[in-house]
Amino acid sequence: MSPVSAARPVDRRAPVLITSRPLDEYCAYFGLTRADLRHLPGPLLDCPGGAAAFAAEARALGCRVVAVDPGYALGPRRLAELAAAGRDTMAGAICGDPAHHLPRTARGRRSPDKYLRSWDRARRLFTADAAAHPGHYPAAALPRLPFADGCFALTLSSYLLFAHPALFTPADQFRALRELARVTAPDGEARIFPLYDHTGSLCPHLTELRAALRHHRIASRVLTTTPPHRILVLNPAR
């Protein structure tokens, strides 16, 4: 199967959960530390940012962060309302299958109450920061981002391209991955998580996607972070 030419109907009504993840959760997923963020040589892009606290918390460390999301056109308060509904959805999912929905830490899985409280705090931080600094939260969506080539030292994309196969065909994923690579500096990286959908099924055409990216001079590798997560790392052409 060619991911470039593959096409199938896309249900644009399929729901995307608006989440409020904190910085520590980002770090765990993407294999980053606070020191990594402090010492980035350039700005960072979070795409999509949702109602996460990551931009606000990373900026407090001295990291220059821009978050993009089509939901930012709604304004921070409305997006926070949607994130509160997403939090309730996650609470129900955790109750039904905690092993699947509670993230692992070095000490095991977090308690549901503590985990959901971290989302509540993150949502409040996002709402305040987006209201105070709207320029850091432009409304935009893949596969077209309003940024110049190579302007981010690190680009992060979580819970989108492979998590929602009903929204993104292989061709959509390919175009989005190329766009993430385009806005990333030649000596930087784009990191994508997760590589599976909501059922936990790994993207079945990941090898084909990587081959197509390589044809366009975008190197890639699958990196395993700790706790064990697999992420796709893109290195634009040097």
PDB file of C-alpha atoms in Angstrom:
ATOM      1  CA  MET A   1       0.000   0.000   0.000  1.00  0.00           C
ATOM      2  CA  SER A   2       1.301   3.462  -0.851  1.00  0.00           C
ATOM      3  CA  PRO A   3       0.504   5.970   1.897  1.00  0.00           C
ATOM      4  CA  VAL A   4       0.781   8.781  -0.616  1.00  0.00           C
ATOM      5  CA  SER A   5      -1.906   7.503  -2.939  1.00  0.00           C
ATOM      6  CA  ALA A   6      -4.104   5.637  -0.455  1.00  0.00           C
ATOM      7  CA  ALA A   7      -7.539   7.167  -0.048  1.00  0.00           C
ATOM      8  CA  ARG A   8     -10.703   6.275   1.797  1.00  0.00           C
ATOM      9  CA  PRO A   9     -13.672   8.239   3.142  1.00  0.00           C
ATOM     10  CA  VAL A  10     -12.802  10.383   6.141  1.00  0.00           C
ATOM     11  CA  ASP A  11     -15.421  10.973   8.822  1.00  0.00           C
ATOM     12  CA  ARG A  12     -14.729  14.586   9.815  1.00  0.00           C
ATOM     13  CA  ARG A  13     -17.405  14.264  12.491  1.00  0.00           C
ATOM     14  CA  ALA A  14     -15.376  11.716  14.420  1.00  0.00           C
ATOM     15  CA  PRO A  15     -14.685  13.080  17.905  1.00  0.00           C
ATOM     16  CA  VAL A  16     -11.259  14.208  19.033  1.00  0.00           C
ATOM     17  CA  LEU A  17     -10.930  14.347  22.794  1.00  0.00           C
ATOM     18  CA  ILE A  18      -9.796  17.779  24.011  1.00  0.00           C
ATOM     19  CA  THR A  19      -7.262  16.998  26.706  1.00  0.00           C
ATOM     20  CA  SER A  20      -5.527  18.968  29.458  1.00  0.00           C
ATOM     21  CA  ARG A  21      -2.219  17.193  29.882  1.00  0.00           C
ATOM     22  CA  PRO A  22       0.487  18.674  32.150  1.00  0.00           C
ATOM     23  CA  LEU A  23       4.165  19.116  31.336  1.00  0.00           C
ATOM     24  CA  ASP A  24       5.251  15.986  33.227  1.00  0.00           C
ATOM     25  CA  GLU A  25       2.959  13.839  31.098  1.00  0.00           C
ATOM     26  CA  TYR A  26       4.423  15.343  27.931  1.00  0.00           C
ATOM     27  CA  CYS A  27       7.941  14.662  29.180  1.00  0.00           C
ATOM     28  CA  ALA A  28       7.108  11.038  29.933  1.00  0.00           C
ATOM     29  CA  TYR A  29       5.555  10.433  26.515  1.00  0.00           C
ATOM     30  CA  PHE A  30       8.195  12.194  24.458  1.00  0.00           C
ATOM     31  CA  GLY A  31      11.300  11.119  26.377  1.00  0.00           C
ATOM     32  CA  LEU A  32      12.130  14.648  27.539  1.00  0.00           C
ATOM     33  CA  THR A  33      13.317  16.199  30.772  1.00  0.00           C
ATOM     34  CA  ARG A  34      12.881  19.685  32.154  1.00  0.00           C
ATOM     35  CA  ALA A  35      16.597  20.204  31.538  1.00  0.00           C
ATOM     36  CA  ASP A  36      16.078  19.315  27.855  1.00  0.00           C
ATOM     37  CA  LEU A  37      13.437  22.019  27.595  1.00  0.00           C
ATOM     38  CA  ARG A  38      15.561  24.606  29.408  1.00  0.00           C
ATOM     39  CA  HIS A  39      18.468  24.071  27.026  1.00  0.00           C
ATOM     40  CA  LEU A  40      16.657  23.949  23.692  1.00  0.00           C
ATOM     41  CA  PRO A  41      18.562  26.135  21.198  1.00  0.00           C
ATOM     42  CA  GLY A  42      15.356  27.489  19.678  1.00  0.00           C
ATOM     43  CA  PRO A  43      11.574  27.629  20.017  1.00  0.00           C
ATOM     44  CA  LEU A  44       9.296  24.616  20.435  1.00  0.00           C
ATOM     45  CA  LEU A  45       6.002  23.850  18.695  1.00  0.00           C
ATOM     46  CA  ASP A  46       3.161  21.888  20.315  1.00  0.00           C
ATOM     47  CA  CYS A  47       0.788  20.741  17.569  1.00  0.00           C
ATOM     48  CA  PRO A  48      -1.998  20.259  18.516  1.00  0.00           C
ATOM     49  CA  GLY A  49      -1.870  21.910  21.914  1.00  0.00           C
ATOM     50  CA  GLY A  50      -5.458  21.350  23.036  1.00  0.00           C
ATOM     51  CA  ALA A  51      -6.037  22.672  26.545  1.00  0.00           C
ATOM     52  CA  ALA A  52      -2.685  21.418  27.831  1.00  0.00           C
ATOM     53  CA  ALA A  53      -0.608  23.285  30.387  1.00  0.00           C
ATOM     54  CA  PHE A  54       2.571  22.325  28.548  1.00  0.00           C
ATOM     55  CA  ALA A  55       3.154  25.684  26.848  1.00  0.00           C
ATOM     56  CA  ALA A  56       2.649  27.641  30.071  1.00  0.00           C
ATOM     57  CA  GLU A  57       4.770  25.284  32.184  1.00  0.00           C
ATOM     58  CA  ALA A  58       7.589  24.989  29.638  1.00  0.00           C
ATOM     59  CA  ARG A  59       7.678  28.758  29.199  1.00  0.00           C
ATOM     60  CA  ALA A  60       8.125  29.087  32.954  1.00  0.00           C
ATOM     61  CA  LEU A  61      11.316  27.030  32.510  1.00  0.00           C
ATOM     62  CA  GLY A  62      12.629  29.515  29.953  1.00  0.00           C
ATOM     63  CA  CYS A  63      11.560  27.544  26.878  1.00  0.00           C
ATOM     64  CA  ARG A  64      10.018  29.487  23.993  1.00  0.00           C
ATOM     65  CA  VAL A  65       6.792  27.661  23.093  1.00  0.00           C
ATOM     66  CA  VAL A  66       4.053  28.116  20.530  1.00  0.00           C
ATOM     67  CA  ALA A  67       0.957  25.896  20.699  1.00  0.00           C
ATOM     68  CA  VAL A  68      -1.376  25.545  17.731  1.00  0.00           C
ATOM     69  CA  ASP A  69      -4.828  24.010  17.585  1.00  0.00           C
ATOM     70  CA  PRO A  70      -7.911  24.679  15.449  1.00  0.00           C
ATOM     71  CA  GLY A  71      -9.879  24.899  18.698  1.00  0.00           C
ATOM     72  CA  TYR A  72      -8.104  28.109  19.664  1.00  0.00           C
ATOM     73  CA  ALA A  73     -10.453  29.929  17.291  1.00  0.00           C
ATOM     74  CA  LEU A  74     -13.160  29.257  19.919  1.00  0.00           C
ATOM     75  CA  GLY A  75     -11.296  31.153  22.627  1.00  0.00           C
ATOM     76  CA  PRO A  76      -9.655  29.709  25.752  1.00  0.00           C
ATOM     77  CA  ARG A  77     -12.761  29.597  27.939  1.00  0.00           C
ATOM     78  CA  ARG A  78     -14.824  27.647  25.435  1.00  0.00           C
ATOM     79  CA  LEU A  79     -11.956  25.268  24.759  1.00  0.00           C
ATOM     80  CA  ALA A  80     -11.560  24.778  28.499  1.00  0.00           C
ATOM     81  CA  GLU A  81     -15.236  23.837  28.685  1.00  0.00           C
ATOM     82  CA  LEU A  82     -14.672  21.204  26.000  1.00  0.00           C
ATOM     83  CA  ALA A  83     -11.601  20.017  27.891  1.00  0.00           C
ATOM     84  CA  ALA A  84     -13.672  19.652  31.057  1.00  0.00           C
ATOM     85  CA  ALA A  85     -16.012  17.382  29.094  1.00  0.00           C
ATOM     86  CA  GLY A  86     -12.951  15.509  27.836  1.00  0.00           C
ATOM     87  CA  ARG A  87     -11.819  15.073  31.405  1.00  0.00           C
ATOM     88  CA  ASP A  88     -15.177  13.508  32.288  1.00  0.00           C
ATOM     89  CA  THR A  89     -14.877  11.190  29.288  1.00  0.00           C
ATOM     90  CA  MET A  90     -11.403  10.150  30.418  1.00  0.00           C
ATOM     91  CA  ALA A  91     -12.684   9.564  33.964  1.00  0.00           C
ATOM     92  CA  GLY A  92     -15.264   7.147  32.589  1.00  0.00           C
ATOM     93  CA  ALA A  93     -12.671   5.412  30.425  1.00  0.00           C
ATOM     94  CA  ILE A  94     -10.324   5.014  33.395  1.00  0.00           C
ATOM     95  CA  CYS A  95     -13.141   3.548  35.475  1.00  0.00           C
ATOM     96  CA  GLY A  96     -13.870   1.007  32.743  1.00  0.00           C
ATOM     97  CA  ASP A  97     -10.269   0.088  31.870  1.00  0.00           C
ATOM     98  CA  PRO A  98      -7.676   1.672  34.166  1.00  0.00           C
ATOM     99  CA  ALA A  99      -4.799  -0.447  32.843  1.00  0.00           C
ATOM    100  CA  HIS A 100      -5.325   0.942  29.349  1.00  0.00           C
ATOM    101  CA  HIS A 101      -5.941   4.599  30.200  1.00  0.00           C
ATOM    102  CA  LEU A 102      -3.807   5.362  33.240  1.00  0.00           C
ATOM    103  CA  PRO A 103      -0.230   6.210  32.207  1.00  0.00           C
ATOM    104  CA  ARG A 104       2.670   4.324  33.668  1.00  0.00           C
ATOM    105  CA  THR A 105       5.358   5.994  35.731  1.00  0.00           C
ATOM    106  CA  ALA A 106       8.669   4.705  37.031  1.00  0.00           C
ATOM    107  CA  ARG A 107       6.801   3.726  40.216  1.00  0.00           C
ATOM    108  CA  GLY A 108       3.812   2.137  38.501  1.00  0.00           C
ATOM    109  CA  ARG A 109       0.458   3.570  37.530  1.00  0.00           C
ATOM    110  CA  ARG A 110      -0.846   6.744  39.112  1.00  0.00           C
ATOM    111  CA  SER A 111      -4.059   6.745  41.093  1.00  0.00           C
ATOM    112  CA  PRO A 112      -7.106   7.824  39.052  1.00  0.00           C
ATOM    113  CA  ASP A 113      -7.915  10.718  41.383  1.00  0.00           C
ATOM    114  CA  LYS A 114      -4.372  12.100  41.314  1.00  0.00           C
ATOM    115  CA  TYR A 115      -4.171  11.744  37.553  1.00  0.00           C
ATOM    116  CA  LEU A 116      -7.468  13.551  36.934  1.00  0.00           C
ATOM    117  CA  ARG A 117      -6.506  16.301  39.380  1.00  0.00           C
ATOM    118  CA  SER A 118      -3.398  16.899  37.281  1.00  0.00           C
ATOM    119  CA  TRP A 119      -5.678  17.442  34.269  1.00  0.00           C
ATOM    120  CA  ASP A 120      -7.831  19.870  36.260  1.00  0.00           C
ATOM    121  CA  ARG A 121      -4.788  21.899  37.256  1.00  0.00           C
ATOM    122  CA  ALA A 122      -3.459  21.826  33.682  1.00  0.00           C
ATOM    123  CA  ARG A 123      -6.770  23.072  32.327  1.00  0.00           C
ATOM    124  CA  ARG A 124      -6.749  26.022  34.706  1.00  0.00           C
ATOM    125  CA  LEU A 125      -3.171  26.894  33.756  1.00  0.00           C
ATOM    126  CA  PHE A 126      -4.013  26.730  30.056  1.00  0.00           C
ATOM    127  CA  THR A 127      -7.078  28.942  30.419  1.00  0.00           C
ATOM    128  CA  ALA A 128      -5.169  31.647  32.286  1.00  0.00           C
ATOM    129  CA  ASP A 129      -2.120  31.528  30.020  1.00  0.00           C
ATOM    130  CA  ALA A 130      -4.055  31.518  26.747  1.00  0.00           C
ATOM    131  CA  ALA A 131      -6.144  34.472  27.938  1.00  0.00           C
ATOM    132  CA  ALA A 132      -3.036  36.398  28.996  1.00  0.00           C
ATOM    133  CA  HIS A 133      -0.882  35.478  25.967  1.00  0.00           C
ATOM    134  CA  PRO A 134      -3.165  34.794  22.985  1.00  0.00           C
ATOM    135  CA  GLY A 135      -0.278  35.297  20.560  1.00  0.00           C
ATOM    136  CA  HIS A 136       1.277  32.087  21.835  1.00  0.00           C
ATOM    137  CA  TYR A 137      -1.847  30.113  20.853  1.00  0.00           C
ATOM    138  CA  PRO A 138      -2.666  30.671  17.158  1.00  0.00           C
ATOM    139  CA  ALA A 139      -5.541  28.745  15.615  1.00  0.00           C
ATOM    140  CA  ALA A 140      -4.131  26.415  12.972  1.00  0.00           C
ATOM    141  CA  ALA A 141      -4.364  22.794  11.867  1.00  0.00           C
ATOM    142  CA  LEU A 142      -2.311  20.245   9.997  1.00  0.00           C
ATOM    143  CA  PRO A 143      -1.406  19.838   7.205  1.00  0.00           C
ATOM    144  CA  ARG A 144      -0.920  23.607   6.781  1.00  0.00           C
ATOM    145  CA  LEU A 145       0.788  25.538   9.538  1.00  0.00           C
ATOM    146  CA  PRO A 146       1.410  29.310   9.442  1.00  0.00           C
ATOM    147  CA  PHE A 147       5.149  29.112  10.083  1.00  0.00           C
ATOM    148  CA  ALA A 148       8.296  29.504   8.023  1.00  0.00           C
ATOM    149  CA  ASP A 149      10.480  26.544   7.142  1.00  0.00           C
ATOM    150  CA  GLY A 150      12.731  25.271   9.902  1.00  0.00           C
ATOM    151  CA  CYS A 151      11.743  27.717  12.642  1.00  0.00           C
ATOM    152  CA  PHE A 152      11.351  25.242  15.549  1.00  0.00           C
ATOM    153  CA  ALA A 153      14.152  23.422  17.324  1.00  0.00           C
ATOM    154  CA  LEU A 154      11.677  20.797  18.528  1.00  0.00           C
ATOM    155  CA  THR A 155       8.193  19.952  17.294  1.00  0.00           C
ATOM    156  CA  LEU A 156       5.828  17.757  19.311  1.00  0.00           C
ATOM    157  CA  SER A 157       2.564  16.214  18.148  1.00  0.00           C
ATOM    158  CA  SER A 158       0.522  14.041  20.482  1.00  0.00           C
ATOM    159  CA  TYR A 159      -2.680  12.045  20.267  1.00  0.00           C
ATOM    160  CA  LEU A 160      -3.643  13.009  16.746  1.00  0.00           C
ATOM    161  CA  LEU A 161      -2.246  11.505  13.553  1.00  0.00           C
ATOM    162  CA  PHE A 162      -2.217   7.820  14.494  1.00  0.00           C
ATOM    163  CA  ALA A 163      -4.693   8.023  17.366  1.00  0.00           C
ATOM    164  CA  HIS A 164      -7.580   8.929  15.035  1.00  0.00           C
ATOM    165  CA  PRO A 165      -7.432   6.811  11.862  1.00  0.00           C
ATOM    166  CA  ALA A 166     -11.059   7.754  11.109  1.00  0.00           C
ATOM    167  CA  LEU A 167      -9.873  11.341  10.694  1.00  0.00           C
ATOM    168  CA  PHE A 168      -6.517  10.778   9.014  1.00  0.00           C
ATOM    169  CA  THR A 169      -6.047   8.537   6.017  1.00  0.00           C
ATOM    170  CA  PRO A 170      -2.500   7.347   5.289  1.00  0.00           C
ATOM    171  CA  ALA A 171      -2.257  10.168   2.745  1.00  0.00           C
ATOM    172  CA  ASP A 172      -3.394  12.674   5.380  1.00  0.00           C
ATOM    173  CA  GLN A 173      -0.822  11.328   7.820  1.00  0.00           C
ATOM    174  CA  PHE A 174       1.922  11.605   5.226  1.00  0.00           C
ATOM    175  CA  ARG A 175       1.094  15.228   4.421  1.00  0.00           C
ATOM    176  CA  ALA A 176       0.902  16.106   8.117  1.00  0.00           C
ATOM    177  CA  LEU A 177       4.245  14.436   8.863  1.00  0.00           C
ATOM    178  CA  ARG A 178       5.886  16.337   6.011  1.00  0.00           C
ATOM    179  CA  GLU A 179       4.478  19.578   7.393  1.00  0.00           C
ATOM    180  CA  LEU A 180       5.779  18.843  10.883  1.00  0.00           C
ATOM    181  CA  ALA A 181       9.198  18.177   9.366  1.00  0.00           C
ATOM    182  CA  ARG A 182       9.010  21.350   7.255  1.00  0.00           C
ATOM    183  CA  VAL A 183       8.623  23.679  10.233  1.00  0.00           C
ATOM    184  CA  THR A 184      11.381  21.874  12.179  1.00  0.00           C
ATOM    185  CA  ALA A 185      14.970  23.143  12.000  1.00  0.00           C
ATOM    186  CA  PRO A 186      17.483  21.044  10.009  1.00  0.00           C
ATOM    187  CA  ASP A 187      19.316  20.194  13.236  1.00  0.00           C
ATOM    188  CA  GLY A 188      16.090  19.697  15.194  1.00  0.00           C
ATOM    189  CA  GLU A 189      13.531  16.938  15.625  1.00  0.00           C
ATOM    190  CA  ALA A 190       9.817  16.351  15.318  1.00  0.00           C
ATOM    191  CA  ARG A 191       8.425  13.789  17.755  1.00  0.00           C
ATOM    192  CA  ILE A 192       5.036  12.108  17.295  1.00  0.00           C
ATOM    193  CA  PHE A 193       3.163  10.085  19.923  1.00  0.00           C
ATOM    194  CA  PRO A 194       1.424   7.659  20.028  1.00  0.00           C
ATOM    195  CA  LEU A 195       1.907   5.289  17.099  1.00  0.00           C
ATOM    196  CA  TYR A 196      -1.319   3.419  17.887  1.00  0.00           C
ATOM    197  CA  ASP A 197      -5.048   4.120  17.759  1.00  0.00           C
ATOM    198  CA  HIS A 198      -7.618   4.187  20.573  1.00  0.00           C
ATOM    199  CA  THR A 199      -7.744   0.376  20.593  1.00  0.00           C
ATOM    200  CA  GLY A 200      -3.993   0.099  21.083  1.00  0.00           C
ATOM    201  CA  SER A 201      -3.388  -1.152  17.532  1.00  0.00           C
ATOM    202  CA  LEU A 202      -0.087  -0.036  16.037  1.00  0.00           C
ATOM    203  CA  CYS A 203      -0.282   1.893  12.768  1.00  0.00           C
ATOM    204  CA  PRO A 204      -0.248  -0.913  10.154  1.00  0.00           C
ATOM    205  CA  HIS A 205       1.434   1.158   7.440  1.00  0.00           C
ATOM    206  CA  LEU A 206       4.160   2.855   9.472  1.00  0.00           C
ATOM    207  CA  THR A 207       6.925   1.213   7.415  1.00  0.00           C
ATOM    208  CA  GLU A 208       5.395   2.538   4.180  1.00  0.00           C
ATOM    209  CA  LEU A 209       5.038   6.007   5.651  1.00  0.00           C
ATOM    210  CA  ARG A 210       8.673   6.063   6.706  1.00  0.00           C
ATOM    211  CA  ALA A 211       9.774   4.919   3.267  1.00  0.00           C
ATOM    212  CA  ALA A 212       7.753   7.705   1.647  1.00  0.00           C
ATOM    213  CA  LEU A 213       9.269  10.251   4.031  1.00  0.00           C
ATOM    214  CA  ARG A 214      12.757   8.965   3.247  1.00  0.00           C
ATOM    215  CA  HIS A 215      12.015   9.529  -0.447  1.00  0.00           C
ATOM    216  CA  HIS A 216      11.494  13.198   0.464  1.00  0.00           C
ATOM    217  CA  ARG A 217      14.781  13.333   2.412  1.00  0.00           C
ATOM    218  CA  ILE A 218      13.129  13.135   5.827  1.00  0.00           C
ATOM    219  CA  ALA A 219      14.895  10.607   8.028  1.00  0.00           C
ATOM    220  CA  SER A 220      12.899   8.844  10.737  1.00  0.00           C
ATOM    221  CA  ARG A 221      13.339   6.396  13.539  1.00  0.00           C
ATOM    222  CA  VAL A 222      11.157   4.780  16.190  1.00  0.00           C
ATOM    223  CA  LEU A 223      12.391   5.656  19.662  1.00  0.00           C
ATOM    224  CA  THR A 224      11.430   3.830  22.854  1.00  0.00           C
ATOM    225  CA  THR A 225      11.204   6.109  25.866  1.00  0.00           C
ATOM    226  CA  THR A 226      10.954   5.339  29.597  1.00  0.00           C
ATOM    227  CA  PRO A 227       8.357   4.362  30.826  1.00  0.00           C
ATOM    228  CA  PRO A 228       8.094   2.279  27.658  1.00  0.00           C
ATOM    229  CA  HIS A 229       6.465   4.322  24.925  1.00  0.00           C
ATOM    230  CA  ARG A 230       7.271   4.272  21.229  1.00  0.00           C
ATOM    231  CA  ILE A 231       7.448   7.554  19.383  1.00  0.00           C
ATOM    232  CA  LEU A 232       8.255   8.482  15.803  1.00  0.00           C
ATOM    233  CA  VAL A 233      11.183  10.879  15.466  1.00  0.00           C
ATOM    234  CA  LEU A 234      11.635  12.873  12.252  1.00  0.00           C
ATOM    235  CA  ASN A 235      14.858  14.557  11.207  1.00  0.00           C
ATOM    236  CA  PRO A 236      14.430  16.987   8.301  1.00  0.00           C
ATOM    237  CA  ALA A 237      16.903  17.010   5.462  1.00  0.00           C
ATOM    238  CA  ARG A 238      20.242  18.474   6.458  1.00  0.00           C
TER     239      ARG A 238
END
